[in-house]
Amino acid sequence: EEYPGTAVARLRAVQERVKIIDNDGSLNGRWEDVRRRILWAGGLRDLPHSRPGQGYTGHSFNDWNHVDLTTMLDDTRDNENDGAVKGIAVGNRLGQGIRVASLPELGPGGSWSTCAMGCNKDPPSDVAHVQFRSRIAFKLVWVPNKDYDTFVLVDDAGHLLARGKPSDGPAGLPALRERQMNYQIMIGSKYAVAADRIARLESDQIKIA
């Protein structure tokens, strides 16, 4: 097992929930409602008022970096960054927050929205794969269209799981710079393929029109 820290049953349960929110229209509502549904699918509580490190999830999927939904085993969620994940604080103690925020009904292990920075390397050199030695259940990537107003959820192989276009975009979305930076850290990797394909299709449709 290349990533033995993965809570595999939990990962599969998360991806089943992603199918639900992809099919029920959840991903095309107001951004904050969309984000709450993404948290639910990922097995995370919506805890916007908790203290950072104590389960706070207000940042999850709301900036350029905290966009990896990682499902890790119970015995790896206290893992710390020994310096191998560049750009992330040494230590990066997430265990208590994971315990507080993780929904138990998705199975053993925990969930967290880990930092995607470093995911464009091969193999990925991000918090999920290095600190937790875990695959990701999904990653949120903003599509590089004119307004960066559409996103995709892709799995650890880069395969498309879901897509959404929030109804209050672009004004109601995370800042444009955050969305642009999110895509920029994916460029050249398997995680950008689905977003690139959608951007090309939209561009072609505009030219035809």
mmCIF file of C-alpha atoms in Angstrom:
data_model
loop_
_atom_site.group_PDB
_atom_site.id
_atom_site.type_symbol
_atom_site.label_atom_id
_atom_site.label_comp_id
_atom_site.label_asym_id
_atom_site.label_seq_id
_atom_site.Cartn_x
_atom_site.Cartn_y
_atom_site.Cartn_z
ATOM 1 C CA GLU A 1 0.000 0.000 0.000
ATOM 2 C CA GLU A 2 1.610 3.194 -1.208
ATOM 3 C CA TYR A 3 -0.365 5.380 1.199
ATOM 4 C CA PRO A 4 -1.019 3.180 4.252
ATOM 5 C CA GLY A 5 -2.466 6.077 6.288
ATOM 6 C CA THR A 6 -5.624 6.165 4.155
ATOM 7 C CA ALA A 7 -8.930 5.351 5.868
ATOM 8 C CA VAL A 8 -10.159 3.487 2.803
ATOM 9 C CA ALA A 9 -13.736 2.695 3.885
ATOM 10 C CA ARG A 10 -14.202 6.317 4.927
ATOM 11 C CA LEU A 11 -12.778 7.532 1.598
ATOM 12 C CA ARG A 12 -15.315 5.395 -0.279
ATOM 13 C CA ALA A 13 -18.163 6.665 1.921
ATOM 14 C CA VAL A 14 -17.107 10.250 1.193
ATOM 15 C CA GLN A 15 -17.113 9.607 -2.531
ATOM 16 C CA GLU A 16 -20.614 8.120 -2.280
ATOM 17 C CA ARG A 17 -21.756 11.358 -0.642
ATOM 18 C CA VAL A 18 -20.082 13.336 -3.427
ATOM 19 C CA LYS A 19 -22.308 11.478 -5.899
ATOM 20 C CA ILE A 20 -25.337 12.628 -3.908
ATOM 21 C CA ILE A 21 -24.417 16.303 -3.922
ATOM 22 C CA ASP A 22 -23.427 16.140 -7.589
ATOM 23 C CA ASN A 23 -26.863 14.804 -8.510
ATOM 24 C CA ASP A 24 -29.168 16.818 -6.238
ATOM 25 C CA GLY A 25 -28.222 20.323 -7.380
ATOM 26 C CA SER A 26 -26.412 21.179 -4.138
ATOM 27 C CA LEU A 27 -23.321 22.404 -5.939
ATOM 28 C CA ASN A 28 -25.139 25.115 -7.873
ATOM 29 C CA GLY A 29 -26.644 27.017 -4.942
ATOM 30 C CA ARG A 30 -25.223 29.919 -2.914
ATOM 31 C CA TRP A 31 -21.517 29.411 -2.219
ATOM 32 C CA GLU A 32 -21.827 29.164 1.563
ATOM 33 C CA ASP A 33 -24.561 26.540 1.166
ATOM 34 C CA VAL A 34 -22.438 24.743 -1.431
ATOM 35 C CA ARG A 35 -19.457 24.775 0.922
ATOM 36 C CA ARG A 36 -21.514 23.299 3.754
ATOM 37 C CA ARG A 37 -22.630 20.467 1.475
ATOM 38 C CA ILE A 38 -19.014 19.825 0.475
ATOM 39 C CA LEU A 39 -18.097 19.656 4.171
ATOM 40 C CA TRP A 40 -20.957 17.205 4.780
ATOM 41 C CA ALA A 41 -19.872 15.032 1.866
ATOM 42 C CA GLY A 42 -16.335 15.035 3.233
ATOM 43 C CA GLY A 43 -17.424 13.933 6.683
ATOM 44 C CA LEU A 44 -16.713 17.293 8.336
ATOM 45 C CA ARG A 45 -18.837 19.413 10.635
ATOM 46 C CA ASP A 46 -19.484 23.042 9.760
ATOM 47 C CA LEU A 47 -17.710 24.738 12.671
ATOM 48 C CA PRO A 48 -17.099 28.359 11.631
ATOM 49 C CA HIS A 49 -16.932 29.628 15.223
ATOM 50 C CA SER A 50 -14.534 27.107 16.755
ATOM 51 C CA ARG A 51 -10.947 28.095 17.461
ATOM 52 C CA PRO A 52 -8.300 27.137 14.881
ATOM 53 C CA GLY A 53 -6.843 23.812 15.942
ATOM 54 C CA GLN A 54 -10.010 22.952 17.855
ATOM 55 C CA GLY A 55 -12.166 21.900 14.916
ATOM 56 C CA TYR A 56 -12.524 25.214 13.054
ATOM 57 C CA THR A 57 -13.610 24.552 9.458
ATOM 58 C CA GLY A 58 -14.477 28.085 8.330
ATOM 59 C CA HIS A 59 -11.384 28.096 6.134
ATOM 60 C CA SER A 60 -12.124 24.743 4.508
ATOM 61 C CA PHE A 61 -12.562 25.102 0.716
ATOM 62 C CA ASN A 62 -12.690 28.870 1.268
ATOM 63 C CA ASP A 63 -9.120 29.716 0.237
ATOM 64 C CA TRP A 64 -6.627 28.580 -2.396
ATOM 65 C CA ASN A 65 -4.912 25.945 -0.296
ATOM 66 C CA HIS A 66 -7.223 24.088 2.124
ATOM 67 C CA VAL A 67 -8.992 22.150 -0.622
ATOM 68 C CA ASP A 68 -7.927 18.500 -0.161
ATOM 69 C CA LEU A 69 -10.445 16.277 1.600
ATOM 70 C CA THR A 70 -8.222 13.732 3.298
ATOM 71 C CA THR A 71 -9.454 10.637 5.118
ATOM 72 C CA MET A 72 -6.792 9.360 7.480
ATOM 73 C CA LEU A 73 -6.640 6.429 9.896
ATOM 74 C CA ASP A 74 -7.082 7.046 13.623
ATOM 75 C CA ASP A 75 -3.444 6.198 14.330
ATOM 76 C CA THR A 76 -2.095 8.695 11.777
ATOM 77 C CA ARG A 77 -4.216 11.787 12.477
ATOM 78 C CA ASP A 78 -1.739 12.926 15.130
ATOM 79 C CA ASN A 79 1.115 12.780 12.612
ATOM 80 C CA GLU A 80 3.129 15.996 12.406
ATOM 81 C CA ASN A 81 5.025 17.649 9.590
ATOM 82 C CA ASP A 82 8.714 16.923 10.121
ATOM 83 C CA GLY A 83 9.669 19.521 7.533
ATOM 84 C CA ALA A 84 9.108 17.277 4.522
ATOM 85 C CA VAL A 85 6.080 19.291 3.383
ATOM 86 C CA LYS A 86 7.633 22.530 2.166
ATOM 87 C CA GLY A 87 5.855 25.771 3.000
ATOM 88 C CA ILE A 88 3.913 24.207 5.891
ATOM 89 C CA ALA A 89 4.805 24.841 9.521
ATOM 90 C CA VAL A 90 6.948 22.170 11.153
ATOM 91 C CA GLY A 91 4.618 20.305 13.489
ATOM 92 C CA ASN A 92 1.292 21.275 11.862
ATOM 93 C CA ARG A 93 -0.609 19.549 14.675
ATOM 94 C CA LEU A 94 -4.080 18.793 13.377
ATOM 95 C CA GLY A 95 -5.108 15.761 15.437
ATOM 96 C CA GLN A 96 -7.412 17.459 17.946
ATOM 97 C CA GLY A 97 -9.204 19.469 15.278
ATOM 98 C CA ILE A 98 -9.713 16.319 13.205
ATOM 99 C CA ARG A 99 -11.236 14.513 16.190
ATOM 100 C CA VAL A 100 -13.653 17.383 16.929
ATOM 101 C CA ALA A 101 -14.741 18.088 13.343
ATOM 102 C CA SER A 102 -15.017 14.576 11.871
ATOM 103 C CA LEU A 103 -18.493 13.088 11.461
ATOM 104 C CA PRO A 104 -18.431 9.534 12.866
ATOM 105 C CA GLU A 105 -21.088 7.997 10.611
ATOM 106 C CA LEU A 106 -18.743 7.747 7.623
ATOM 107 C CA GLY A 107 -16.648 5.082 9.310
ATOM 108 C CA PRO A 108 -13.338 4.687 11.125
ATOM 109 C CA GLY A 109 -10.679 7.365 10.883
ATOM 110 C CA GLY A 110 -11.042 11.096 10.441
ATOM 111 C CA SER A 111 -11.495 13.766 7.780
ATOM 112 C CA TRP A 112 -9.720 17.049 7.249
ATOM 113 C CA SER A 113 -9.347 19.753 4.576
ATOM 114 C CA THR A 114 -5.578 19.618 4.226
ATOM 115 C CA CYS A 115 -3.265 21.940 2.300
ATOM 116 C CA ALA A 116 -2.902 21.137 -1.395
ATOM 117 C CA MET A 117 0.370 23.043 -1.888
ATOM 118 C CA GLY A 118 2.916 20.658 -3.430
ATOM 119 C CA CYS A 119 0.309 18.521 -5.189
ATOM 120 C CA ASN A 120 1.736 19.379 -8.621
ATOM 121 C CA LYS A 121 4.840 17.307 -7.906
ATOM 122 C CA ASP A 122 5.061 13.637 -8.881
ATOM 123 C CA PRO A 123 4.494 11.982 -6.496
ATOM 124 C CA PRO A 124 2.442 14.670 -4.712
ATOM 125 C CA SER A 125 4.343 16.413 -1.925
ATOM 126 C CA ASP A 126 1.431 17.808 0.070
ATOM 127 C CA VAL A 127 0.089 17.355 3.594
ATOM 128 C CA ALA A 128 -2.206 14.436 2.736
ATOM 129 C CA HIS A 129 0.362 12.305 0.951
ATOM 130 C CA VAL A 130 3.422 13.164 3.046
ATOM 131 C CA GLN A 131 2.312 14.073 6.585
ATOM 132 C CA PHE A 132 -0.614 11.637 6.772
ATOM 133 C CA ARG A 133 0.597 9.162 4.110
ATOM 134 C CA SER A 134 -2.955 9.196 2.819
ATOM 135 C CA ARG A 135 -4.693 9.475 -0.508
ATOM 136 C CA ILE A 136 -7.292 12.207 -0.890
ATOM 137 C CA ALA A 137 -10.997 11.469 -1.293
ATOM 138 C CA PHE A 138 -11.365 14.609 -3.392
ATOM 139 C CA LYS A 139 -9.770 17.925 -4.242
ATOM 140 C CA LEU A 140 -11.580 21.162 -5.123
ATOM 141 C CA VAL A 141 -10.128 22.908 -8.188
ATOM 142 C CA TRP A 142 -11.430 26.168 -9.645
ATOM 143 C CA VAL A 143 -11.836 26.086 -13.427
ATOM 144 C CA PRO A 144 -9.694 28.671 -15.286
ATOM 145 C CA ASN A 145 -12.542 30.143 -17.311
ATOM 146 C CA LYS A 146 -13.145 33.871 -17.686
ATOM 147 C CA ASP A 147 -14.552 34.402 -14.181
ATOM 148 C CA TYR A 148 -13.170 31.352 -12.350
ATOM 149 C CA ASP A 149 -16.792 30.792 -11.297
ATOM 150 C CA THR A 150 -16.978 27.001 -11.732
ATOM 151 C CA PHE A 151 -15.227 24.304 -9.710
ATOM 152 C CA VAL A 152 -14.620 20.586 -9.970
ATOM 153 C CA LEU A 153 -14.095 17.891 -7.369
ATOM 154 C CA VAL A 154 -11.552 15.327 -8.552
ATOM 155 C CA ASP A 155 -10.242 12.157 -6.926
ATOM 156 C CA ASP A 156 -6.651 11.205 -6.167
ATOM 157 C CA ALA A 157 -6.105 10.100 -9.757
ATOM 158 C CA GLY A 158 -7.491 13.386 -11.076
ATOM 159 C CA HIS A 159 -10.740 11.842 -12.294
ATOM 160 C CA LEU A 160 -13.801 14.087 -12.271
ATOM 161 C CA LEU A 161 -16.247 13.312 -9.453
ATOM 162 C CA ALA A 162 -18.476 16.404 -9.520
ATOM 163 C CA ARG A 163 -18.712 19.981 -10.734
ATOM 164 C CA GLY A 164 -20.570 23.061 -9.606
ATOM 165 C CA LYS A 165 -21.269 26.667 -10.502
ATOM 166 C CA PRO A 166 -22.535 28.548 -7.430
ATOM 167 C CA SER A 167 -25.505 30.799 -8.112
ATOM 168 C CA ASP A 168 -24.045 33.833 -6.329
ATOM 169 C CA GLY A 169 -20.764 33.840 -8.241
ATOM 170 C CA PRO A 170 -18.476 35.436 -8.874
ATOM 171 C CA ALA A 171 -19.250 38.077 -6.218
ATOM 172 C CA GLY A 172 -20.238 35.571 -3.529
ATOM 173 C CA LEU A 173 -17.258 33.249 -4.048
ATOM 174 C CA PRO A 174 -13.874 33.271 -2.314
ATOM 175 C CA ALA A 175 -11.760 36.157 -3.610
ATOM 176 C CA LEU A 176 -10.725 35.924 -7.267
ATOM 177 C CA ARG A 177 -7.053 35.838 -6.278
ATOM 178 C CA GLU A 178 -7.720 32.792 -4.080
ATOM 179 C CA ARG A 179 -9.467 31.001 -6.935
ATOM 180 C CA GLN A 180 -6.686 31.848 -9.369
ATOM 181 C CA MET A 181 -3.961 30.709 -6.971
ATOM 182 C CA ASN A 182 -5.866 27.478 -6.358
ATOM 183 C CA TYR A 183 -5.714 26.646 -10.051
ATOM 184 C CA GLN A 184 -2.103 27.785 -10.350
ATOM 185 C CA ILE A 185 -0.852 25.216 -7.830
ATOM 186 C CA MET A 186 -2.501 22.471 -9.912
ATOM 187 C CA ILE A 187 -1.020 23.442 -13.296
ATOM 188 C CA GLY A 188 0.779 20.598 -15.026
ATOM 189 C CA SER A 189 -0.563 17.937 -12.670
ATOM 190 C CA LYS A 190 -3.246 15.276 -13.013
ATOM 191 C CA TYR A 191 -5.445 17.384 -10.753
ATOM 192 C CA ALA A 192 -5.746 20.148 -13.369
ATOM 193 C CA VAL A 193 -6.887 17.911 -16.243
ATOM 194 C CA ALA A 194 -10.649 18.037 -15.596
ATOM 195 C CA ALA A 195 -10.638 21.794 -14.934
ATOM 196 C CA ASP A 196 -8.600 22.415 -18.090
ATOM 197 C CA ARG A 197 -11.006 20.314 -20.161
ATOM 198 C CA ILE A 198 -14.048 22.245 -18.931
ATOM 199 C CA ALA A 199 -12.319 25.595 -19.557
ATOM 200 C CA ARG A 200 -11.508 24.533 -23.136
ATOM 201 C CA LEU A 201 -15.081 23.407 -23.787
ATOM 202 C CA GLU A 202 -16.485 26.685 -22.461
ATOM 203 C CA SER A 203 -14.033 28.644 -24.596
ATOM 204 C CA ASP A 204 -15.008 26.663 -27.707
ATOM 205 C CA GLN A 205 -18.717 27.269 -26.993
ATOM 206 C CA ILE A 206 -18.110 31.015 -26.695
ATOM 207 C CA LYS A 207 -16.287 31.034 -30.057
ATOM 208 C CA ILE A 208 -19.131 29.127 -31.733
ATOM 209 C CA ALA A 209 -21.724 31.492 -30.274
#
